Tab-separated table of C-alpha atoms and ligand atoms in Angstrom:
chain	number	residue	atom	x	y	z
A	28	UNK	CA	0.000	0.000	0.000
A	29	UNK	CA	1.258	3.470	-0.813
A	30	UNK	CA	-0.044	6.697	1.032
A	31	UNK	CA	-0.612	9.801	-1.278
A	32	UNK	CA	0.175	12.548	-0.144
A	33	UNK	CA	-2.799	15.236	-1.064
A	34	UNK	CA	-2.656	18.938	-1.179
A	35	UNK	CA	-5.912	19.429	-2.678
A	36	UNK	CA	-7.696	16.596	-1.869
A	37	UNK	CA	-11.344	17.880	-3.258
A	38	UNK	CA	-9.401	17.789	-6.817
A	39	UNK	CA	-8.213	14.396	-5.845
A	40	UNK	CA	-11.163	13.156	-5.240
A	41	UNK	CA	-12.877	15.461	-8.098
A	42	UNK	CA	-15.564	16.032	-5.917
A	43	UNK	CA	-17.214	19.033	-3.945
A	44	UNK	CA	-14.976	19.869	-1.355
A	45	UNK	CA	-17.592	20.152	0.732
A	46	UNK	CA	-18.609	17.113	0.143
A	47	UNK	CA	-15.348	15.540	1.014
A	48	UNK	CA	-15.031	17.599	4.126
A	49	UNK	CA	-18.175	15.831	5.272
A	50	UNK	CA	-16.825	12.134	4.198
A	51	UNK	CA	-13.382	13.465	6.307
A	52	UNK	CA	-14.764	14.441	9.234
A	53	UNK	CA	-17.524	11.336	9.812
A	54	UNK	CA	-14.124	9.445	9.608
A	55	UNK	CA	-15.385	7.943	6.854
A	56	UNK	CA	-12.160	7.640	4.899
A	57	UNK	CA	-9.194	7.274	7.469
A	58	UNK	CA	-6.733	9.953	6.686
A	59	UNK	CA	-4.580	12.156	8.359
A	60	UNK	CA	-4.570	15.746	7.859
A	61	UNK	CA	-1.511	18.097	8.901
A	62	UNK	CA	-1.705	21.937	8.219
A	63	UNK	CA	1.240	22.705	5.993
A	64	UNK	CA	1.010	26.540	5.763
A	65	UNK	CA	-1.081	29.139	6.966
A	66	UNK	CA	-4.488	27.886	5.294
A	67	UNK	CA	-3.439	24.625	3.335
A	68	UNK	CA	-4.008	21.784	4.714
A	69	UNK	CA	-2.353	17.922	3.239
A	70	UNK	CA	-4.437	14.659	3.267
A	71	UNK	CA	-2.443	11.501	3.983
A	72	UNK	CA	-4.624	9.251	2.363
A	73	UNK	CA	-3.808	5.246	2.023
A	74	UNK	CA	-4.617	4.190	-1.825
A	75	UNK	CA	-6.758	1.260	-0.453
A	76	UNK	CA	-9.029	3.901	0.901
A	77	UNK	CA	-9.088	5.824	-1.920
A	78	UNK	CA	-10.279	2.466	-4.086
A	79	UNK	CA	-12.882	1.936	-0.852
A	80	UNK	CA	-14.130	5.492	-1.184
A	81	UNK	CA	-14.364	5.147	-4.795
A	82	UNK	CA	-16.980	2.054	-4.602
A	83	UNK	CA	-18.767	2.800	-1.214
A	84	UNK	CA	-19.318	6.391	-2.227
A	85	UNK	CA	-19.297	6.144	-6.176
A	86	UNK	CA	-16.842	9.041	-6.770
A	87	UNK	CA	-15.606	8.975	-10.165
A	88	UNK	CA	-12.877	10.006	-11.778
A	89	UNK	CA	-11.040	9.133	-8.876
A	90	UNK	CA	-7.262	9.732	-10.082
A	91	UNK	CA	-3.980	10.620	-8.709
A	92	UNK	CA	-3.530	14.260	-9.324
A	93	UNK	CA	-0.791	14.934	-7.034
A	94	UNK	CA	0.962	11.700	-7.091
A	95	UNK	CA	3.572	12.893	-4.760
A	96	UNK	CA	4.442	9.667	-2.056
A	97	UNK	CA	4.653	10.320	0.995
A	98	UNK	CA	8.121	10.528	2.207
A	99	UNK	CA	9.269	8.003	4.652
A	100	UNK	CA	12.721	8.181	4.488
A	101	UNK	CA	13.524	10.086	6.425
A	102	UNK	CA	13.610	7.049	9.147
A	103	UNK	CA	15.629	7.908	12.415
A	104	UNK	CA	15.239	4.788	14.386
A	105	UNK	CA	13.078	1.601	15.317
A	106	UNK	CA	9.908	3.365	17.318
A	107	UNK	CA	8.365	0.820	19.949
A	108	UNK	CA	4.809	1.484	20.553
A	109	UNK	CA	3.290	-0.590	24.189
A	110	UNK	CA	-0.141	-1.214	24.493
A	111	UNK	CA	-1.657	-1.700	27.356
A	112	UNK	CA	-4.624	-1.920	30.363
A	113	UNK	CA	-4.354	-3.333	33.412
A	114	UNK	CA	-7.414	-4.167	32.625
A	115	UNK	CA	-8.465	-7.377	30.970
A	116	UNK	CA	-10.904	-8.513	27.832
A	117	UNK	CA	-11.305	-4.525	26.368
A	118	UNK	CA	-9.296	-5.229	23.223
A	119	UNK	CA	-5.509	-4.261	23.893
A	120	UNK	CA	-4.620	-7.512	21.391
A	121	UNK	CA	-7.147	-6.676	18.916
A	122	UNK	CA	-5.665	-3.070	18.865
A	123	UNK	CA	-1.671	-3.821	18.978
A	124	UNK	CA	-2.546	-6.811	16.303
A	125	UNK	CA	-4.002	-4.960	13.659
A	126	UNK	CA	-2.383	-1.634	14.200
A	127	UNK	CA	1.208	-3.794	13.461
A	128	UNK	CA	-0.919	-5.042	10.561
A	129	UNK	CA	-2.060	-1.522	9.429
A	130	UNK	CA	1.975	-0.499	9.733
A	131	UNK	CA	3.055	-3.848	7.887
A	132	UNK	CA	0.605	-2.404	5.429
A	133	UNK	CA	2.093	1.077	4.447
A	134	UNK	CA	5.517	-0.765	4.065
A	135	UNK	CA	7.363	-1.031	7.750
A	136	UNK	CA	8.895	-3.838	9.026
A	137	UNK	CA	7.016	-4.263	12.058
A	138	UNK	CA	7.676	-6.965	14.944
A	139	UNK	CA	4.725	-7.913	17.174
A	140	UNK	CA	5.739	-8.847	20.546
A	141	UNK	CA	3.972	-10.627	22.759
A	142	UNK	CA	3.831	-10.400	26.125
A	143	UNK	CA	0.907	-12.054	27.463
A	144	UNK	CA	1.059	-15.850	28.745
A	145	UNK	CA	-2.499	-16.027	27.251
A	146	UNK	CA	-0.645	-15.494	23.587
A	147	UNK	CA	-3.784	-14.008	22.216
A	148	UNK	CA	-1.839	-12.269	19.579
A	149	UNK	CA	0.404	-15.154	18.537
A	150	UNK	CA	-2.865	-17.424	18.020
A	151	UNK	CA	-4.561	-14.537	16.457
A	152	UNK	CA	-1.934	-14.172	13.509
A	153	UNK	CA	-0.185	-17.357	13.284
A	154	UNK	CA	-3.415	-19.473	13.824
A	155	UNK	CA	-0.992	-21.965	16.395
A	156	UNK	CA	0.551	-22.681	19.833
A	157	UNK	CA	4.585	-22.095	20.317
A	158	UNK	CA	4.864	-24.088	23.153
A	159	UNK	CA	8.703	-24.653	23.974
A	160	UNK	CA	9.586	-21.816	20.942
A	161	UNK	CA	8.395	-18.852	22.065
A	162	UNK	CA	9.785	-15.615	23.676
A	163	UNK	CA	9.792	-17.548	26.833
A	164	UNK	CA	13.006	-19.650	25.511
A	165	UNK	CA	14.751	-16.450	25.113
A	166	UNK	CA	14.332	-15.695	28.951
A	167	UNK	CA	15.253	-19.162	29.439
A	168	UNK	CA	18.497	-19.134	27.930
A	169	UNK	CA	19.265	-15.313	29.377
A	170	UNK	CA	18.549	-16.928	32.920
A	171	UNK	CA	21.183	-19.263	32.140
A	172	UNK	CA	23.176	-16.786	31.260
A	173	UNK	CA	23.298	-17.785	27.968
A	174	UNK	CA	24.644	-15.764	24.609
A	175	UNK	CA	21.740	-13.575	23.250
A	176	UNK	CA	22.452	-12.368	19.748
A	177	UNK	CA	20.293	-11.497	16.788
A	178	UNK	CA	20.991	-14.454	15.120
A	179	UNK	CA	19.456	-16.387	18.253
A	180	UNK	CA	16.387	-14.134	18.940
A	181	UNK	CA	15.773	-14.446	15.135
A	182	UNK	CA	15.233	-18.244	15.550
A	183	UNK	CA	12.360	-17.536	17.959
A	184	UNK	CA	10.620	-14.789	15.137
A	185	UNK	CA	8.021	-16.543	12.856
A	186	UNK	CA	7.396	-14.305	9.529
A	187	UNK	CA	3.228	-14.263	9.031
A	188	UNK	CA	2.556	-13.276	5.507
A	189	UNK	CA	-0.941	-11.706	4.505
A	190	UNK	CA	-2.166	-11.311	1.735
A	191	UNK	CA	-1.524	-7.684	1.124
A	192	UNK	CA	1.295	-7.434	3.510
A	193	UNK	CA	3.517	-9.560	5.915
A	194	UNK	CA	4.853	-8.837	9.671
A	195	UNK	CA	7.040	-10.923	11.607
A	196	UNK	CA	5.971	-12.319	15.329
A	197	UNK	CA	7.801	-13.358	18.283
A	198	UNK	CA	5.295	-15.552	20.241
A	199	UNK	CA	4.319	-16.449	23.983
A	200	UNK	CA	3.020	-19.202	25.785
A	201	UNK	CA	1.083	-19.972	28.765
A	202	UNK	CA	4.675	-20.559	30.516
A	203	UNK	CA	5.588	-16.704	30.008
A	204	UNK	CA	4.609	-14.976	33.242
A	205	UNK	CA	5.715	-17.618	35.324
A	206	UNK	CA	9.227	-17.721	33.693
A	207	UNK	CA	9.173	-13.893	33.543
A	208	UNK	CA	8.174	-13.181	37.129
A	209	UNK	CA	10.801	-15.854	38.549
A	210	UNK	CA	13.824	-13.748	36.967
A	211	UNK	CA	12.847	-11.510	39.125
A	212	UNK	CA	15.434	-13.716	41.503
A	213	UNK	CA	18.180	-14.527	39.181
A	214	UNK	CA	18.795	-10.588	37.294
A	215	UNK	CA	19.903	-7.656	39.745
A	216	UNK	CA	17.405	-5.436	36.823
A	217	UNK	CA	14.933	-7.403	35.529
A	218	UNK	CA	12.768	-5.162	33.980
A	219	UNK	CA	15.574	-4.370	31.536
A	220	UNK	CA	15.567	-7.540	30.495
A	221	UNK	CA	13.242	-7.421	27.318
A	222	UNK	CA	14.572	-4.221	26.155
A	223	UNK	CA	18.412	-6.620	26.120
A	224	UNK	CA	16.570	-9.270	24.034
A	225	UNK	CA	15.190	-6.278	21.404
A	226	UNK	CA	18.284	-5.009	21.280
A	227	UNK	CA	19.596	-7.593	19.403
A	228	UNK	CA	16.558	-7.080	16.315
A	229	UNK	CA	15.895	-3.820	16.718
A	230	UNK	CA	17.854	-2.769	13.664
A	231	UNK	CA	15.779	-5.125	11.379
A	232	UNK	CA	12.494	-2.936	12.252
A	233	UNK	CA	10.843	0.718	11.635
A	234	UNK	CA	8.906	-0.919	14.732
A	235	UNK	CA	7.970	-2.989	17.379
A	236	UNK	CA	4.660	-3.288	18.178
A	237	UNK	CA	4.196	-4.708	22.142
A	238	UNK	CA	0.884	-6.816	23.279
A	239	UNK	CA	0.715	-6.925	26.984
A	240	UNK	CA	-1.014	-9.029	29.759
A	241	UNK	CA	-4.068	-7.014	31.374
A	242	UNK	CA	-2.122	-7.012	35.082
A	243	UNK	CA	0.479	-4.847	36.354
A	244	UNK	CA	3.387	-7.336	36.782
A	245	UNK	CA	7.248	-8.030	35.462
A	246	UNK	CA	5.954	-8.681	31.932
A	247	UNK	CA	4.245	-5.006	31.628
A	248	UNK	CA	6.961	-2.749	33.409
A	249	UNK	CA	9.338	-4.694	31.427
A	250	UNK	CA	7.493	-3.509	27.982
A	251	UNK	CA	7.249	-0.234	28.993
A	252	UNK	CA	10.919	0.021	30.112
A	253	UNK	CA	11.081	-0.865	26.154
A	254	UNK	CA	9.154	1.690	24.565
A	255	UNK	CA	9.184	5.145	23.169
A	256	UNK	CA	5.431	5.168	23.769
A	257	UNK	CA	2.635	3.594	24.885
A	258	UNK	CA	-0.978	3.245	23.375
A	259	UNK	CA	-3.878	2.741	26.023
A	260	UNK	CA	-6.922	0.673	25.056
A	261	UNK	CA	-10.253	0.533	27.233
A	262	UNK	CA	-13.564	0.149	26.931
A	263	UNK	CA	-16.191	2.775	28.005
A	264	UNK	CA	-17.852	1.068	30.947
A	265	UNK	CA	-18.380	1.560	34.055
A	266	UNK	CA	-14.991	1.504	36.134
A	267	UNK	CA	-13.020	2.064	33.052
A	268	UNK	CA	-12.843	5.573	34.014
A	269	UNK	CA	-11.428	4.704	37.268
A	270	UNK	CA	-9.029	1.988	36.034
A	271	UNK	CA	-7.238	4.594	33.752
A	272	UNK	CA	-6.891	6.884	36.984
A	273	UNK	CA	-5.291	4.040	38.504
A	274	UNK	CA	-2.897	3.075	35.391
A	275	UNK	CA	-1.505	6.319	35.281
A	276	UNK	CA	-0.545	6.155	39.295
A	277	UNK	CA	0.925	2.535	37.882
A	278	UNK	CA	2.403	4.374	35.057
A	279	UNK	CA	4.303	6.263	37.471
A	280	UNK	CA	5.413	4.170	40.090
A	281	UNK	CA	7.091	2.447	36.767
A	282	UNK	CA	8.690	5.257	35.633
A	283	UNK	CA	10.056	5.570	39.327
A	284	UNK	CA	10.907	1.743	39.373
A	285	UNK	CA	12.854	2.535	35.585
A	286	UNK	CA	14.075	5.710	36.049
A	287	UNK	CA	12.335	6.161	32.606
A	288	UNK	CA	9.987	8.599	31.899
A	289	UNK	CA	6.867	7.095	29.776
A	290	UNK	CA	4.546	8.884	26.506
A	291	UNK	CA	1.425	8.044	26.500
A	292	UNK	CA	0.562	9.509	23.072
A	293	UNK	CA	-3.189	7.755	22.463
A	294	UNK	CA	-6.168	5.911	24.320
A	295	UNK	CA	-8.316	4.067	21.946
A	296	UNK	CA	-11.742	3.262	23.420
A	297	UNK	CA	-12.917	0.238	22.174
A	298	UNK	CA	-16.326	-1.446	21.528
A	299	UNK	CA	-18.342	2.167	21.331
A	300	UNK	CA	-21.787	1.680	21.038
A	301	UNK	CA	-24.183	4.265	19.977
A	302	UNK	CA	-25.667	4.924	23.519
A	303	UNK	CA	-25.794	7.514	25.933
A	304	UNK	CA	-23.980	6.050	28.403
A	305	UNK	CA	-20.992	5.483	25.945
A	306	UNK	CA	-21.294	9.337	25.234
A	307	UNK	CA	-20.759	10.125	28.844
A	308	UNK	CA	-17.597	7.621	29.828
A	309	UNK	CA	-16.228	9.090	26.263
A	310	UNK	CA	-16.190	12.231	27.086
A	311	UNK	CA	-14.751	11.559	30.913
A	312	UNK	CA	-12.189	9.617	29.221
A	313	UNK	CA	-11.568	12.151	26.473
A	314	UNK	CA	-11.383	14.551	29.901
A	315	UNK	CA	-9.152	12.405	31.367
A	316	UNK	CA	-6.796	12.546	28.119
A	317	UNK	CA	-6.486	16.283	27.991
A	318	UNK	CA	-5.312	16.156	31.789
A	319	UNK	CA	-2.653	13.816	31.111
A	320	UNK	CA	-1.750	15.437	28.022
A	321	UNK	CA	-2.544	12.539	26.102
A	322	UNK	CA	-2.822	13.894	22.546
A	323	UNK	CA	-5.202	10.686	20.842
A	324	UNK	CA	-8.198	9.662	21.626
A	325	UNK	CA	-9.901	7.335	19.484
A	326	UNK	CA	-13.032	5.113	19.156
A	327	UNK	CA	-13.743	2.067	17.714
A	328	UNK	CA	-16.811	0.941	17.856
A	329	UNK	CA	-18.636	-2.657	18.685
A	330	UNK	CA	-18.336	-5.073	16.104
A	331	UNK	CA	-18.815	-8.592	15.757
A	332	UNK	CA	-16.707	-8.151	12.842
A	333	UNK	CA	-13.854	-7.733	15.016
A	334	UNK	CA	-14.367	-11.453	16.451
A	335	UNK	CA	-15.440	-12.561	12.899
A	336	UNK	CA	-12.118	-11.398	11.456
A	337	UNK	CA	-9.959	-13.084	14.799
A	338	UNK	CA	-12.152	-16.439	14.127
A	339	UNK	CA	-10.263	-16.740	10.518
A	340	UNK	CA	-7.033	-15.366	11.563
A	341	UNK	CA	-6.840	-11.990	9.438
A	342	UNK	CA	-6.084	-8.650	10.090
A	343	UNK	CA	-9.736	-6.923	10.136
A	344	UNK	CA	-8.016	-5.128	6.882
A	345	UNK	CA	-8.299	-8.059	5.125
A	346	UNK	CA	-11.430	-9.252	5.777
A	347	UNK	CA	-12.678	-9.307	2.607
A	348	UNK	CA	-16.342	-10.685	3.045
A	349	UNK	CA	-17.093	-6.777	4.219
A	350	UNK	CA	-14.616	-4.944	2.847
A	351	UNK	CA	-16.104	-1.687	4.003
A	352	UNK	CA	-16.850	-2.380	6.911
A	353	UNK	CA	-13.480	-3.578	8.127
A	354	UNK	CA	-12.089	-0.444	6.701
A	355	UNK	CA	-14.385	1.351	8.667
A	356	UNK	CA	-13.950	-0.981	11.532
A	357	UNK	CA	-10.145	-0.266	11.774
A	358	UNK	CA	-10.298	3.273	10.536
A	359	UNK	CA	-8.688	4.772	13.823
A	360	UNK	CA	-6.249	1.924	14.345
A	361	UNK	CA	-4.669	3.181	10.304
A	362	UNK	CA	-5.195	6.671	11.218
A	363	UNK	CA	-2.574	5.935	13.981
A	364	UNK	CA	-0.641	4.148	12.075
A	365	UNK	CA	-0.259	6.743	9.230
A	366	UNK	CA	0.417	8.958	12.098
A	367	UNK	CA	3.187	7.076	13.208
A	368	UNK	CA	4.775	6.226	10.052
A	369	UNK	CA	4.933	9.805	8.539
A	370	UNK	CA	6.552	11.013	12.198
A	371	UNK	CA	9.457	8.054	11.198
B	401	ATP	N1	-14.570	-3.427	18.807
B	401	ATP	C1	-14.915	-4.667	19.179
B	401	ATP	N2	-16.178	-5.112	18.968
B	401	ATP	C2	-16.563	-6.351	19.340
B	401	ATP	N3	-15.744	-7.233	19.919
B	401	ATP	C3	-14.479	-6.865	20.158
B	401	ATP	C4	-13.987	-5.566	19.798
B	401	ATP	N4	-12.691	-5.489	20.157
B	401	ATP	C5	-12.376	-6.670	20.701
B	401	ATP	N5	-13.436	-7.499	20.711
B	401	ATP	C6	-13.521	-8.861	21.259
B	401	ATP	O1	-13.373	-8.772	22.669
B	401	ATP	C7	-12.608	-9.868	23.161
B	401	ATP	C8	-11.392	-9.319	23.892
B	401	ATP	O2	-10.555	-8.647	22.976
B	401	ATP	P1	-8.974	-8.704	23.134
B	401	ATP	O3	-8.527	-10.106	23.282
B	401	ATP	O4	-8.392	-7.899	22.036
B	401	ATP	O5	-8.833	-7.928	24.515
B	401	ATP	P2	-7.575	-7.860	25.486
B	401	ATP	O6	-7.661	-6.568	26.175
B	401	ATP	O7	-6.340	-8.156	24.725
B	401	ATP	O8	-7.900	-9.067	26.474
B	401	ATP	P3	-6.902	-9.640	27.598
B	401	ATP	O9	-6.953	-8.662	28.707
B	401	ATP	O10	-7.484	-10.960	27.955
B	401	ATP	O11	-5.544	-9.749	26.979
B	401	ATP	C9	-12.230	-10.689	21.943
B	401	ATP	O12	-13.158	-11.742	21.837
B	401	ATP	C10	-12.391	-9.749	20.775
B	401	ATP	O13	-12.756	-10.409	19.591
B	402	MG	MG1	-4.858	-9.560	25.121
């Protein structure tokens, strides 16, 4: 997938501007926009949203005009992104799966990572268990003081092609937590730990995408200690308000256990209905966001889609049967990710 960079998009899309303005702001085509000079605004606009746009909202004549590429070269280093909530079931894997998808997608090497003993993500992608070769083997060996070097971590990594894009995966089992929390006794810093077996792959990425377990323990404040950011994910329910008040006090007492201070750059809030009651804990949580300086919030709303999608194993992006509607479905998760990939 390629990402066009628009300065006019209304020409781009040869309709109304007005009209498009209204298509842009329902979300209905995920984009970013960035103001470029005093009243000119550019669309980053993925091409498979242009061909969605095209046949959900029959604009014709839908060309590139511009046909200047975004420019991703500019690359400085491998970004890790956490994502995370201490509490469990309101979509964190979902999220950190298909937004390492959405990134595979516009042409990064991504690396999911996960963290969680439950290996949600691993069976979500890879459609198997990795009992006994899994990220858990790498703590193994490290415990016995053991050689870590690409070359070895790289054994673990399984490659998971798509069919529009591939992403590579290093995978946990149920064994995980327990092997994580018990080098607790054998490494003077454990939580450092994870960020020593990156290390070694880092270079072979534009990013690593962490998937975390929904408890505060070793396996979480060792992710974070790994990241340059970290993505929340709730639901809005009752309590989920509270649990992100008490997250952030975790958040800290990490970044005093690290000596590491930790971005939380987005929320996404997961499994909006159309309700009143969603309205409400959306805007507390979108409260809550601009008090923590927390510069994304974004919805996503309830879909059985979502499960439909996990049940075959694909990225919602590629689930075909509904092609709009997993477009739509993920339309925050690529706006993120578009985000991400044009700051390099
Ligand atoms: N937007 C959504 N609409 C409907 N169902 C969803 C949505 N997002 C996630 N789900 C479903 O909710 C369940 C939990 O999602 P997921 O596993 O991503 O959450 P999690 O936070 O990673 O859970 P855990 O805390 O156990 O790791 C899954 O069955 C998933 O298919
Ligand atoms: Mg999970």
């Amino acid at each position: 997938m390629e990402i066009f960079r628009l300065l006019k998009a209304s020409e781009f899309y040869n309709i109304s501007s007005k009209n498009l303005t209204e298509l842009l702001n329902k979300k209905l085509i995920p984009h970013v926009k960035k103001l470029s000079s005093a009243n000119r605004s550019s669309y980053y606009i993925p091409d498979l949203f242009v061909e969605y746009a095209k046949e959900v909202f029959n604009v014709e004549n839908l060309e590139e005009i511009d046909g200047e590429l975004a420019d991703f070269k500019n690359k400085v280093r491998t970004k890790i992104i956490t994502f995370s909530n201490l509490k469990g079931g309101v979509g964190k894997t979902s999220v950190a799966s298909n937004f390492a998808y959405a990134l595979a997608l516009l042409n990064k090497r991504v690396l999911l990572v996960d963290m969680d003993s439950q290996a949600n993500s691993s069976r979500y992608l890879a459609n198997q268990y990795f009992t006994g070769n899994s990220v858990k083997n790498i703590f193994d060996a490290l415990m016995r003081k053991e050689k870590i070097d690409n070359e070895f971590v790289r054994s673990y990594i399984k490659k998971i092609e798509f069919e529009n894009a591939s992403l590579d995966l290093l995978p946990s089992e149920l064994a995980l937590g327990r092997v994580v929390e018990f080098s607790r006794a054998v490494f003077t810093i454990p939580h450092k730990k994870l960020n020593d077996i990156l290390k070694t792959v880092k270079n072979d990425y534009d990013f690593i995408v962490i998937d975390t377990p929904p408890s505060t323990g070793l396996s979480l404040h060792m992710a974070i200690y790994a990241s340059d950011l970290m993505s929340i994910v709730t639901d809005a329910e009752d309590f989920s308000v509270n649990g992100l008040k008490e997250l952030s006090s975790e958040i800290e007492e990490i970044e005093e256990e690290t000596d590491r201070s930790i971005t939380v750059d987005s929320i996404f809030i997961n499994k909006v209905r159309n309700s009143k009651i969603h309205e409400v804990y959306i805007e507390a949580i979108a409260k809550l966001a601009i008090e923590q300086q927390i510069e994304n919030v974004f919805t996503i709303a309830d879909s059985t889609r979502i499960k439909e999608a996990q049940n075959l194993h694909i990225p919602m992006l590629e689930y075909k049967s509904e092609l709009d509607k997993g477009l739509v479905m993920s339309s925050s998760i690529i706006e993120y990710a578009i985000e991400k990939a044009l700051e390099g």
